[in-house]
Each structure stands twice: as structure tokens, then as C-alpha cells.
Short mmCIF file of C-alpha atoms and ligand atoms in Angstrom, two decimals:
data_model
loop_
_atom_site.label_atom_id
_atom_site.label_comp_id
_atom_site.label_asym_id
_atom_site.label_seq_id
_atom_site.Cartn_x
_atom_site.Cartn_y
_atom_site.Cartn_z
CA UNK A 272 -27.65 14.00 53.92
CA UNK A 273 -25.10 16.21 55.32
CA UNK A 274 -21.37 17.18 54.30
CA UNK A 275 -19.59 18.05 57.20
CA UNK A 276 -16.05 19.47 55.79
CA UNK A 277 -16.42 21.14 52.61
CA UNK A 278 -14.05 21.58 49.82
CA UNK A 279 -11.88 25.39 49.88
CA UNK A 280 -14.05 26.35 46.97
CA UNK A 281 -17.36 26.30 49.15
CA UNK A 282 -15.71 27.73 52.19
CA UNK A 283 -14.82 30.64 49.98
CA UNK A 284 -17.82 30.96 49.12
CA UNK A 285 -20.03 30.80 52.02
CA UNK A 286 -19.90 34.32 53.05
CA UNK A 287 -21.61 34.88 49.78
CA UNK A 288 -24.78 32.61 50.74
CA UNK A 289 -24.57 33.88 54.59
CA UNK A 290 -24.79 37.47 53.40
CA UNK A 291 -27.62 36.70 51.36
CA UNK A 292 -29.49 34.19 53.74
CA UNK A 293 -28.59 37.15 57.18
CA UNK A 294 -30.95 39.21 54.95
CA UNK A 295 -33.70 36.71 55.52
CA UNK A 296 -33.53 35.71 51.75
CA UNK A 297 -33.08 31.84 50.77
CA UNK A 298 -29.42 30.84 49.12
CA UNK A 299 -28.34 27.35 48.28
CA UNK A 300 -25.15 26.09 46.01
CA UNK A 301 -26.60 24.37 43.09
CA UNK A 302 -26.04 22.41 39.88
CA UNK A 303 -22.69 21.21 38.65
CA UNK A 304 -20.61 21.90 41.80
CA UNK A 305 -23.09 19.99 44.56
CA UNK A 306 -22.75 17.33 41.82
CA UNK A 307 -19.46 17.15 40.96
CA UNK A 308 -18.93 17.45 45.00
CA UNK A 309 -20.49 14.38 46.11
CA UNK A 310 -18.74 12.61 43.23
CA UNK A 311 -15.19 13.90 44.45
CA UNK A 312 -14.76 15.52 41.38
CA UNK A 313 -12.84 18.80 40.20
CA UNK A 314 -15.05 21.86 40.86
CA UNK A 315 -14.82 24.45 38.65
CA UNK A 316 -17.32 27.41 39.79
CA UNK A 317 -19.69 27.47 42.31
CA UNK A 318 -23.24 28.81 41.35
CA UNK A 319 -25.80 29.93 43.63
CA UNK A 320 -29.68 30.36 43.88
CA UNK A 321 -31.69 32.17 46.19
CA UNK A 322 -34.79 33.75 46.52
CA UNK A 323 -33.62 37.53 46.16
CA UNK A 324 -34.00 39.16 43.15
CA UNK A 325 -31.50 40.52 40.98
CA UNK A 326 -32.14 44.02 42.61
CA UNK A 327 -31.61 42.86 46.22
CA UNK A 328 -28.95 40.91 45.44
CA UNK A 329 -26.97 44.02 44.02
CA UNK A 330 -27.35 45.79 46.97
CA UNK A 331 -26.31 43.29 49.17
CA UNK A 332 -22.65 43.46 47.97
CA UNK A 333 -20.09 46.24 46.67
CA UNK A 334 -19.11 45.12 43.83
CA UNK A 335 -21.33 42.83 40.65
CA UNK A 336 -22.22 42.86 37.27
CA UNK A 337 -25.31 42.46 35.44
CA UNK A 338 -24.04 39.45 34.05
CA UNK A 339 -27.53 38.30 32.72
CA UNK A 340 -30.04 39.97 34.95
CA UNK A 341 -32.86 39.92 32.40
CA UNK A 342 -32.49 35.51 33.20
CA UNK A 343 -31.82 36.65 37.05
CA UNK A 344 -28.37 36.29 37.05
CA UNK A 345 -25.93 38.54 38.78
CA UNK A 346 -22.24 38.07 38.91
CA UNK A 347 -20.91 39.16 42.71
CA UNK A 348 -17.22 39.37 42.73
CA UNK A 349 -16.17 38.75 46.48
CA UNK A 350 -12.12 38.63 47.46
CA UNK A 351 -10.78 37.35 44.06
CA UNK A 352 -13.71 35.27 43.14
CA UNK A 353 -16.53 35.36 41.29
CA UNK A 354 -20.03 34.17 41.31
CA UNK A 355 -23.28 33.60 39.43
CA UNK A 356 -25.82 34.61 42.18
CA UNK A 357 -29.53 33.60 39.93
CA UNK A 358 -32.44 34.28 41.39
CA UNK A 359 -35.12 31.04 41.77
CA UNK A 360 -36.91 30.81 38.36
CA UNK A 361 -38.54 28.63 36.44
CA UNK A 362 -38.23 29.40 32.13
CA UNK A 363 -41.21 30.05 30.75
CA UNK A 364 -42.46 31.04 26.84
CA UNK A 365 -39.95 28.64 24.79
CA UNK A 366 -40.64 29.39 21.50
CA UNK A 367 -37.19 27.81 19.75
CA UNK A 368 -36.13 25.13 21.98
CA UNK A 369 -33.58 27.24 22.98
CA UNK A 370 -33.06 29.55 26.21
CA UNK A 371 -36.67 31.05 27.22
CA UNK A 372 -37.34 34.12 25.92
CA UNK A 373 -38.31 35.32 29.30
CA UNK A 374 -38.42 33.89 32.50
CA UNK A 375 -40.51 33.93 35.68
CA UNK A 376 -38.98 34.59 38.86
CA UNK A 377 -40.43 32.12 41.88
CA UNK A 378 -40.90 32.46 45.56
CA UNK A 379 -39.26 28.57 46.54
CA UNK A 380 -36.26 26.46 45.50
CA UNK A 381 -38.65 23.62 44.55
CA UNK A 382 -39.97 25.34 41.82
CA UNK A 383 -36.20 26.14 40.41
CA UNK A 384 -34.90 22.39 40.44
CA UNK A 385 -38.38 21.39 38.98
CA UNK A 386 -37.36 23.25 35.59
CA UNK A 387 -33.86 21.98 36.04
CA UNK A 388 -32.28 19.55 33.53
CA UNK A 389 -31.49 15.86 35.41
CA UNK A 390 -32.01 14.94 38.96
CA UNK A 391 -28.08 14.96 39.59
CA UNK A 392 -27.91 18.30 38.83
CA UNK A 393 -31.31 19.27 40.68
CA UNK A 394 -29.23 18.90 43.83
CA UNK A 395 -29.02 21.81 46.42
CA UNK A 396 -26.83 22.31 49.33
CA UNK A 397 -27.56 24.63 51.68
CA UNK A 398 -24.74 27.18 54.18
CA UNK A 399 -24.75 24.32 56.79
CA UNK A 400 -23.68 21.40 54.09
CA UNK A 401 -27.56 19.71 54.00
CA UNK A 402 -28.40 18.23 51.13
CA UNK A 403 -31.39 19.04 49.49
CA UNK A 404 -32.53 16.09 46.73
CA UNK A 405 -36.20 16.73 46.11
CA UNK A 406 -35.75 14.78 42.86
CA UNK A 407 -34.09 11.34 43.79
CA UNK A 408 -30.12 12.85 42.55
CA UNK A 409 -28.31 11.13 45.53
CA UNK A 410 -29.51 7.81 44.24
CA UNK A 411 -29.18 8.52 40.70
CA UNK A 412 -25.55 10.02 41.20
CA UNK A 413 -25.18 6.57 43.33
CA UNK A 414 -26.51 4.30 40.40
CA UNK A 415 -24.71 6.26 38.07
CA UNK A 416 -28.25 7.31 36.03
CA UNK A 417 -28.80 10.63 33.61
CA UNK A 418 -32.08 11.16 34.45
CA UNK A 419 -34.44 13.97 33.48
CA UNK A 420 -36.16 16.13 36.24
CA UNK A 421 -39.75 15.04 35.59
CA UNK A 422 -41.09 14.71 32.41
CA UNK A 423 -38.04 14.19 29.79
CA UNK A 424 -40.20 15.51 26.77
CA UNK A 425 -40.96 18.62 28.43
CA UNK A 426 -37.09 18.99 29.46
CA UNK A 427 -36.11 18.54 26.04
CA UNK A 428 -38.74 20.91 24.52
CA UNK A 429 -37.39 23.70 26.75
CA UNK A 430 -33.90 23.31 25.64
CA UNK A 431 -33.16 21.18 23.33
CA UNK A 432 -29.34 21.07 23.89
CA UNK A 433 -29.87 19.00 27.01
CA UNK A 434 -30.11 15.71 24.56
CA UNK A 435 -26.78 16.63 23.96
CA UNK A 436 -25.46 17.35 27.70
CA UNK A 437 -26.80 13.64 28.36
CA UNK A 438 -24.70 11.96 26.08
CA UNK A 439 -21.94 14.70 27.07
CA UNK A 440 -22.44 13.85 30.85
CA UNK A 441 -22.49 10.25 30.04
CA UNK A 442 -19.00 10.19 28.83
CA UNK A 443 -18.14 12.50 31.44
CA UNK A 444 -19.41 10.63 34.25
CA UNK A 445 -18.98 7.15 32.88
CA UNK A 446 -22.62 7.22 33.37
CA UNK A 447 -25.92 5.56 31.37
CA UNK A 448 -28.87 7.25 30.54
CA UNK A 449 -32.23 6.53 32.40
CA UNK A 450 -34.60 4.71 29.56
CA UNK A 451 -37.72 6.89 29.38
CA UNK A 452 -34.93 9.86 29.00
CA UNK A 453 -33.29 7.83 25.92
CA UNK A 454 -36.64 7.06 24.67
CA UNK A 455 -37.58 10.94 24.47
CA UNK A 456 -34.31 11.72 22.84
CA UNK A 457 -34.71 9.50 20.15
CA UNK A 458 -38.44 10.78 20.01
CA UNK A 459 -36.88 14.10 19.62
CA UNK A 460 -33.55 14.29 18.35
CA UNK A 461 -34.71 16.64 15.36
CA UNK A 462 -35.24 19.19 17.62
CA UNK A 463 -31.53 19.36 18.08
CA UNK A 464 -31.33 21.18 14.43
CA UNK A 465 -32.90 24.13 16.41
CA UNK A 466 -29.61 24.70 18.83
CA UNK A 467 -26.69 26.65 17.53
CA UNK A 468 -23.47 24.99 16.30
CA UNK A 469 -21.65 26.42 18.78
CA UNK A 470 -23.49 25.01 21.62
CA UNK A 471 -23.74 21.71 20.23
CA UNK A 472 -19.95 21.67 19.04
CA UNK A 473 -18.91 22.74 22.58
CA UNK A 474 -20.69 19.62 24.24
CA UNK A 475 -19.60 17.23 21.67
CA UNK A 476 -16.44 18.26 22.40
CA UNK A 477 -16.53 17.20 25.81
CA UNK A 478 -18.62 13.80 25.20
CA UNK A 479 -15.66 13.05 22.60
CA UNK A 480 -12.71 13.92 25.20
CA UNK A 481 -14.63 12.58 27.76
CA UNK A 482 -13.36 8.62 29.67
CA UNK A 483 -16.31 7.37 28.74
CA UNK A 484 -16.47 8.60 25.30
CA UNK A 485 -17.03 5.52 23.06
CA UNK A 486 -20.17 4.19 24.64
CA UNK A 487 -21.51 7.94 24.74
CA UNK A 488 -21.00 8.23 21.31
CA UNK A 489 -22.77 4.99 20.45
CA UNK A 490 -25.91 6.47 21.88
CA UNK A 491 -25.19 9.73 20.10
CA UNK A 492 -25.53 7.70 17.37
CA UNK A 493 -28.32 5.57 18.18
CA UNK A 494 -30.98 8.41 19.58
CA UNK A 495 -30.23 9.76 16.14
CA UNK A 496 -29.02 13.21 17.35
CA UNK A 497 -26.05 12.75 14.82
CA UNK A 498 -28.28 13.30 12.21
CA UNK A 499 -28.90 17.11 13.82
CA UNK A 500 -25.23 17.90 13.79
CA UNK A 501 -22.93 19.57 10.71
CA UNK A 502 -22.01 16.46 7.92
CA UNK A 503 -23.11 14.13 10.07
CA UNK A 504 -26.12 12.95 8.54
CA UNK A 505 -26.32 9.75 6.92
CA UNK A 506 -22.60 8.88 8.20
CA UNK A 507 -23.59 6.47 10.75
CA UNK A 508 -21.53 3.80 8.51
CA UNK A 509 -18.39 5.90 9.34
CA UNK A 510 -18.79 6.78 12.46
CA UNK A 511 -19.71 3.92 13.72
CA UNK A 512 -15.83 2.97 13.98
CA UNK A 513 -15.32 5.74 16.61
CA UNK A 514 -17.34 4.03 19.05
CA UNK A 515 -15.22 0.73 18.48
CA UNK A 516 -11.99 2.39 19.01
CA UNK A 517 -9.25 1.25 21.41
CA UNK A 518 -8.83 4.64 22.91
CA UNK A 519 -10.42 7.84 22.50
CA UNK A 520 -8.79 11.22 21.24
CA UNK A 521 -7.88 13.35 24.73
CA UNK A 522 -7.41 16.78 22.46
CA UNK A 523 -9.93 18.67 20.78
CA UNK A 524 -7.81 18.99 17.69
CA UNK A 525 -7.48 15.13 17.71
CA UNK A 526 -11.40 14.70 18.20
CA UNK A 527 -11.35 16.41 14.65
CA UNK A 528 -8.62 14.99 13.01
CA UNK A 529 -10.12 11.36 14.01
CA UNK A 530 -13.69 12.62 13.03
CA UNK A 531 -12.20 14.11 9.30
CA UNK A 532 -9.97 11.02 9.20
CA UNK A 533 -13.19 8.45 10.11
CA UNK A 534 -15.23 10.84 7.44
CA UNK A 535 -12.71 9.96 4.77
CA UNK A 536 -12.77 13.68 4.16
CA UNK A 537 -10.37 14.64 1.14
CA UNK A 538 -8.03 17.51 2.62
CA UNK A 539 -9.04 20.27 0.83
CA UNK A 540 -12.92 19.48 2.30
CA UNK A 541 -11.57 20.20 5.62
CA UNK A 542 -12.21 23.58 6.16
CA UNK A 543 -15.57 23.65 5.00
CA UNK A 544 -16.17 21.02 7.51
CA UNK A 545 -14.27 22.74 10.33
CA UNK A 546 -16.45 25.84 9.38
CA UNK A 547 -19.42 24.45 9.34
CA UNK A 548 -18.85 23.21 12.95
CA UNK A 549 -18.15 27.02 13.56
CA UNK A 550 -14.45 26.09 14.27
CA UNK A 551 -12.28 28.96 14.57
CA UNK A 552 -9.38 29.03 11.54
CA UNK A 553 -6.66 28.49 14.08
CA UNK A 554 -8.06 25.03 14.95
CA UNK A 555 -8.85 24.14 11.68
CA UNK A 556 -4.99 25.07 10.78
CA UNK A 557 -4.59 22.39 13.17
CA UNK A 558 -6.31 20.01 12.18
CA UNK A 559 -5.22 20.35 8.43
CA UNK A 560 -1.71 20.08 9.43
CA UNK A 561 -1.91 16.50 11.83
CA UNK A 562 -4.45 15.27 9.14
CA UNK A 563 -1.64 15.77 6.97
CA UNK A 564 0.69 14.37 8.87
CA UNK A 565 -1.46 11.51 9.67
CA UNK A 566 -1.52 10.68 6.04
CA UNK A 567 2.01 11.50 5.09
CA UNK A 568 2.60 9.11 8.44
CA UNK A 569 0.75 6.52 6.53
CA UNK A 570 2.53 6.83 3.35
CA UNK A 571 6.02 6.49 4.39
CA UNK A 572 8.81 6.89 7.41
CA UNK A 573 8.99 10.87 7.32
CA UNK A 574 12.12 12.54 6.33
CA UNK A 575 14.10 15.25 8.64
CA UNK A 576 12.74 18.05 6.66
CA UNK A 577 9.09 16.41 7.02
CA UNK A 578 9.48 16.32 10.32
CA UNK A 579 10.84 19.67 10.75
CA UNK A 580 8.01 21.54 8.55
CA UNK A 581 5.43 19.66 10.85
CA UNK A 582 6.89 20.54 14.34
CA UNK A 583 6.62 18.66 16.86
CA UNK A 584 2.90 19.97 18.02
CA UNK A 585 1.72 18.42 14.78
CA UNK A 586 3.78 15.20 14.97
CA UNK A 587 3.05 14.44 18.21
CA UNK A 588 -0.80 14.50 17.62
CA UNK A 589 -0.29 12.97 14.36
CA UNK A 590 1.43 9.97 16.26
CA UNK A 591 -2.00 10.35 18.80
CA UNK A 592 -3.97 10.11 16.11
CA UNK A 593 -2.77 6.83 14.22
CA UNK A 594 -2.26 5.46 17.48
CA UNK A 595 -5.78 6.21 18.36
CA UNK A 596 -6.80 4.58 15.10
CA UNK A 597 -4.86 1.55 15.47
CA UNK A 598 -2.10 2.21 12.73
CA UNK A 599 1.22 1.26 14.61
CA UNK A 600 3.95 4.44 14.83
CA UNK A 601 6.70 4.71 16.67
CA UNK A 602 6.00 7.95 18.51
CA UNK A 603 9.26 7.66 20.76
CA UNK A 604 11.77 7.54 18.10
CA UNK A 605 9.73 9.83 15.88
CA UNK A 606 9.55 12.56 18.83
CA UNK A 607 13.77 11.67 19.64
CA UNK A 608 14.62 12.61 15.52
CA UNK A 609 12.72 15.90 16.12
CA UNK A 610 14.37 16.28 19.14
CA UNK A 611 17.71 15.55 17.61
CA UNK A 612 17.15 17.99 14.62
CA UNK A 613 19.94 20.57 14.11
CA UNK A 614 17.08 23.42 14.14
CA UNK A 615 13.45 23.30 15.29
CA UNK A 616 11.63 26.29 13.60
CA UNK A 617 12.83 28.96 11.05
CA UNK A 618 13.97 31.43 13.39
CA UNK A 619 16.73 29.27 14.70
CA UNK A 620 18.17 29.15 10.99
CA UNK A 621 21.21 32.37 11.26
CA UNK A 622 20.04 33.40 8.22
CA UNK A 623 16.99 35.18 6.60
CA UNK A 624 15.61 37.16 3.66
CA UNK A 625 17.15 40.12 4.41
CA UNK A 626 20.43 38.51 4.64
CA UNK A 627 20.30 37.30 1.34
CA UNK A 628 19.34 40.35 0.24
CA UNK A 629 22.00 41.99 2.37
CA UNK A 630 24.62 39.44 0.10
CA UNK A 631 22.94 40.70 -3.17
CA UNK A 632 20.65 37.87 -4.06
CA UNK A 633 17.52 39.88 -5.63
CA UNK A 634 14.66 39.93 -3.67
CA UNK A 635 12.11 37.67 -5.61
CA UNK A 636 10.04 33.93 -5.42
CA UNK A 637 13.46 32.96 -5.98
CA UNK A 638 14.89 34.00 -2.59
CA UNK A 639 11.89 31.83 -0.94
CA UNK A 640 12.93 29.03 -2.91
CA UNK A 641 16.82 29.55 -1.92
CA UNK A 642 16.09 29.93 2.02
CA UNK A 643 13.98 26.59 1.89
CA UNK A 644 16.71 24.84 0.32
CA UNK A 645 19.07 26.85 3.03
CA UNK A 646 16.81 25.25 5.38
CA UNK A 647 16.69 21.77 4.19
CA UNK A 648 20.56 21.46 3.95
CA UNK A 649 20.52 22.51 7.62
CA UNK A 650 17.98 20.71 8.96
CA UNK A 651 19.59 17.21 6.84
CA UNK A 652 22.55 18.13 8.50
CA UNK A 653 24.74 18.74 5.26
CA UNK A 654 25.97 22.19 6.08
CA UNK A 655 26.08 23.79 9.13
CA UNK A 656 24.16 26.26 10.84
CA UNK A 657 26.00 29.18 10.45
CA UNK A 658 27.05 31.72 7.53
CA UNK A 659 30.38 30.71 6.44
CA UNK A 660 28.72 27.32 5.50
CA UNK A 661 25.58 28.58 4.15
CA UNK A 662 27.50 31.18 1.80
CA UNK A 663 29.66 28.30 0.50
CA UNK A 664 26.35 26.68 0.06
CA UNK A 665 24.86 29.11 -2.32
CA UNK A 666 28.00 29.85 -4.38
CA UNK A 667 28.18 26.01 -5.11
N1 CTP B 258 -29.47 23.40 29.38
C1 CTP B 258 -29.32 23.48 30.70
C2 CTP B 258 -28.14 23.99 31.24
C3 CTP B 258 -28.02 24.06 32.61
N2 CTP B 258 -29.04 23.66 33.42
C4 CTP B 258 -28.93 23.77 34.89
O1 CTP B 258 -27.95 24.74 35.23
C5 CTP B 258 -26.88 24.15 35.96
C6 CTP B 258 -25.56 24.80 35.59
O2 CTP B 258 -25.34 24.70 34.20
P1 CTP B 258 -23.91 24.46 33.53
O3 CTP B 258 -22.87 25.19 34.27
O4 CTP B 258 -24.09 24.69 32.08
O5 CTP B 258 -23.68 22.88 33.67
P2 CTP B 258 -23.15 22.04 34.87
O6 CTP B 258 -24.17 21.02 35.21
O7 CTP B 258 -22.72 22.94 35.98
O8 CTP B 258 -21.93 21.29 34.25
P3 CTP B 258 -20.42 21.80 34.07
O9 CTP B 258 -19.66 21.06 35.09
O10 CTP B 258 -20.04 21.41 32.70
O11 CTP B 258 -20.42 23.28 34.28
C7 CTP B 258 -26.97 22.67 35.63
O12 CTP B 258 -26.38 21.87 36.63
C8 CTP B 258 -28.48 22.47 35.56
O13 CTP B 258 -29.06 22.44 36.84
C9 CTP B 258 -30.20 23.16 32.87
O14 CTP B 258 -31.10 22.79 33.58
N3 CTP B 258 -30.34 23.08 31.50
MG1 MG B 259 -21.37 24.66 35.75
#
């Protein structure tokens, strides 16, 4: 197979695998961008492999880093790109399931795909567009298959996050996994406990934001690597109902509010949660506040001042949320109140503490208390927004 007009993002490129290949090494584009090429998808960054090692390849061009050059990997920067340039390995001497803990550099591209994760991203194309599918990728990227390179066991032993970049590519893709691959995932789902949080989080992520999100996270829960993951274990029950939702969240922060929300997590156990998932505080902040929201949503038609303290970040994903799980809110009108409000955030208000203080009111808990109720009035339209009416407010 042969592309005949690539994409800008190749083009740009190709000077990078010409100056490499003119020095009588091999270079090929590999893994996610020959993949998400032939399935007209965005591409992000273009990697490349080629037989030089990470010595040569320095001195081929002005200007790289040694981005991880102890894995082979050099970044190249060329015009106002840059590029993972990795020489032909395969990973050796896994003792954790995780990255190797060294690797072996190897004369032919063969022997890179082999140790590659699934056939559809085993694909190389070389300077001239040919496809090189040594591993049956162009018909499992036509049949719409994740299918490990080789033996799926061995895949999985190597790196153990790759039971998680099935499901992940699954929901991506809109794809279903091969059935000796499934089988050796839920053969070997424990050895998911091995990978860090962070990994994993990042790739559930993207399976949960993902179109195809619902049936992927079926089979995360049916290999069993949702026992492997922070809380999850022995919550099939709940999550279960993600999988049988009519949409699925498009925001990370709503992929943990529906997650807390299916978890029937009491508020206050939400940033344990969020930290155990290695969340960073300002997305658990988040997440507390539409959770919040969500409930107070459930409870009863919000007030101005609700709506105001929320903003309309919060209310908006709130209204996501419920609409994700099936409560009925009307978003429209809720979003036109906010809009309407009289002021959006505190700074709008023309007062603050140091004008009260300024007007003699002693500085104190007190002098929260009064600008909140300032801000109320305001925001309830019962006094206008300016200091005339606000000084008439506090004298009454
Ligand atoms: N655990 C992993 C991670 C990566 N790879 C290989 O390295 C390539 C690049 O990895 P990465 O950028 O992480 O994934 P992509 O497949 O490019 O997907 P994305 O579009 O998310 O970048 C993959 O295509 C695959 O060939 C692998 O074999 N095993
Ligand atoms: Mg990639």
C-alpha cells in the first residue's frame, strides 16, 4: 500500500527522515500517526524510527535534546517542530511490568514493531508513503480489531498498561478487541496494580471521554482491570450504570463527577478519592463544586445567589452531568438566569473589604458576613450595584 499525498504534518516532516535515510541509515514514521493517518484522523505528533543510534542521530542535525536517550530517543527540533527520532529497539529485562529497565538497540525495523503493542500501531511508513504492515494492521485497522503484536501475554507482561490502552483505543476508535487479546487481559488484569496511577488515570481518561466510551467501559469491567484501579474494587454493581448511560461525559471533570456521583460517594469522601487517582487539587476543586451542584440541582430549582456562588463553569457541567445521568434540567434557562444576573463574580461587586473598612466598619468575621449579604442583595437584585445603594443598605 502506498499514500500518494500526505497530510502537512508528514511533509514537514520528511526532511527529517531524508536527512537521516541520505546518511544511509533506515527511517520510517511509526505508531499513532501512520495509524491515525490511514483512519483520517487528527494527528497529533509524528514519531520516527530508524536504524541510527542516538549518537548518529545527534550529529545529523543542529539542534536536539536527549529527550530519553538511555530508551533511544532523541528529540530533533527542525523549523518550529519537534520530533521523537528512537532508534529500532526491542525492550528487554522487564522486571515490573512497567517500561524495561534497559533496552536493546536492533539492526532492522522488524524487530522494533515485533515488541510493539497492537498490529495497528505496528504500522510503518516509509519517505516515499509505502506502507509497511508486517503484522496484518491494514486489515485490522479495516475490521476495526485491537489486536496484540504476537503473543498478547507476552505484550502484556512487558507493559502492563497496554490492557488499559486497549480498552482506551477501543473507545477511541469505536473499535473491539481481538478475543485471544481479551482473553489474556482477563488472564492478567492483576498485573495492572503494578502501573502507576498516573498512567492508568491518564488512559481512563481518554476511554471515558472517548465516542465509544460505554461499550469500552463494559469490557473494562468485564476483563476485571477495574478491580486494579483506585476504589474501584468490588464496585462493579455501581459502575455498571456507566456503561448503560445515554451519553457519555465529554470533560474530564464530568468523567469524575459521574464516576463520584455513580460511587454514591458522600462529599466530603471526594478528595480522598480524587487523590487517590493522583488528581491534582485544582480538579478535584472541580469536581467538588459540580458534584455539589449536581446535588443542590437535585434538591431544588437554584436560587440567584446559588447560581451566582457556582458560576457558570460549575453550572454548566452540573447541567452536563444530570443530563448525562438522565435527571431532566433545563440547562437553557438555567445558563439565561446566570446570564441575566446583575453581577457574575465578586470583583464586579463596587465594593470590597477595604471599602468597608474605609466607611469604618471594623475589620473582623463580621465584615465577611456583611459583604456576602452586600452581595446577595445585589445579585437578588434588591439594591443596586453601586455605593449610594449599598451604604443605604448597611445603615438600614
Ligand atoms: N505501552 C506502549 C506504548 C506505546 N507503544 C508503541 O509506541 C507508539 C507510540 O506511543 P504513544 O504515543 O503512547 O501512543 P499512540 O499509539 O501514538 O497513541 P496516541 O495517539 O494516544 O499518541 C505506539 O503506537 C506503539 O507502537 C507500545 O508498544 N506500548
Ligand atoms: Mg503518539
Amino acid at each position: 500500500m502506498k499514500i500518494n499525498s500526505l497530510p502537512e504534518i508528514f511533509i514537514k516532516a520528511l526532511p527529517v527522515v531524508q536527512t537521516l535515510t541520505k546518511a544511509g541509515y533506515e527511517a520510517y514514521f511509526v505508531g499513532g500517526s501512520v495509524r491515525d493517518l490511514l483512519l483520517n484522523r487528527h494527528i497529533h505528533d509524528v514519531d520516527i524510527a530508524t536504524s541510527a543510534y542516538p549518537e548518529e542521530v545527534k550529529q545529523l542535525f543542529e539542534r536536539s535534546i536527549d529527550t530519553g536517550i538511555q530508551h533511544g530517543t532523541v528529540t530533533v527540533l527542525y523549523d518550529d517542530d519537534s520530533y521523537e527520532i528512537t532508534t529500532f529497539r526491542t525492550e528487554s529485562g522487564y522486571q515490573d511490568y512497567r517500561r524495561p529497565d534497559h533496552v536493546e538497540f536492533v539492526q532492522n525495523l522488524e524487530e522494533d514493531l515485533k515488541r510493539r503493542d497492537f498490529t495497528i500501531n505496528a504500522l510503518a511508513m516509509d519517505e516515499y508513503g509505502n506502507i509497511h504492515d508486517l503484522f496484518n494492521g491494514l486489515d485490522d485497522l479495516k475490521n476495526g480489531l485491537i489486536k496484540a503484536v504476537g503473543n498478547p501475554e507476552r505484550r502484556f507482561n512487558e507493559d502492563a498498561l497496554r490492557m488499559m490502552r486497549a480498552v482506551r483505543f477501543m473507545s477511541q476508535l469505536k473499535f473491539s478487541l481481538e478475543e485471544n487479546t481479551r482473553q489474556a487481559i482477563c488472564d492478567h488484569h492483576e498485573l495492572l496494580s503494578k502501573i502507576s496511577v498516573e498512567r492508568i488515570r491518564e488512559e481512563f481518561v481518554k476511554m471515558c471521554v472517548g465516542p465509544h466510551a460505554r461499550s469500552a467501559f463494559q469490557v473494562f469491567l468485564d476483563t476485571q482491570l477495574s478491580e486494579e484501579v483506585p476504589d474501584f474494587r468490588g464496585k462493579k454493581e455501581q459502575l455498571s450504570v456507566f456503561p448503560s448511560l445515554t451519553f457519555s461525559p465529554s470533560t474530564e471533570a464530568s468523567v469524575w463527577a459521574i464516576i463520584a456521583i455513580l460511587l454514591k460517594l458522600p462529599n466530603e469522601q471526594i478528595p480522598k478519592f480524587m487523590r487517590d487517582w493522583k488528581n491534582s487539587n485544582q480538579m478535584t476543586r472541580k469536581v467538588e463544586e459540580i458534584v455539589f451542584f449536581f446535588d443542590l440541582l437535585s434538591d431544588h430549582s437554584p436560587s440567584d445567589y446559588e447560581l451566582f456562588l457556582a458560576g457558570q463553569d460549575t453550572v454548566m457541567s452540573a447541567c452536563d452531568v444530570a443530563r448525562i445521568l438522565g435527571q431532566p434540567v433545563n440547562s437553557e434557562a438555567l445558563v439565561d438566569r446566570y446570564v441575566a444576573l446583575p453581577i457574575k463574580n465578586h470583583k464586579e461587586l463596587v465594593v470590597d473589604g477595604s471599602t468597608l473598612i474605609e466607611w469604618g466598619i471594623k475589620p473582623g468575621p463580621s465584615l465577611g458576613d456583611m459583604l456576602a449579604k452586600i452581595t446577595e442583595a445585589v445579585v437578588d437584585g434588591k439594591i443596586a450595584n453601586d455605593e449610594e445603594a449599598i451604604k443605604n443598605f448597611i445603615v438600614e
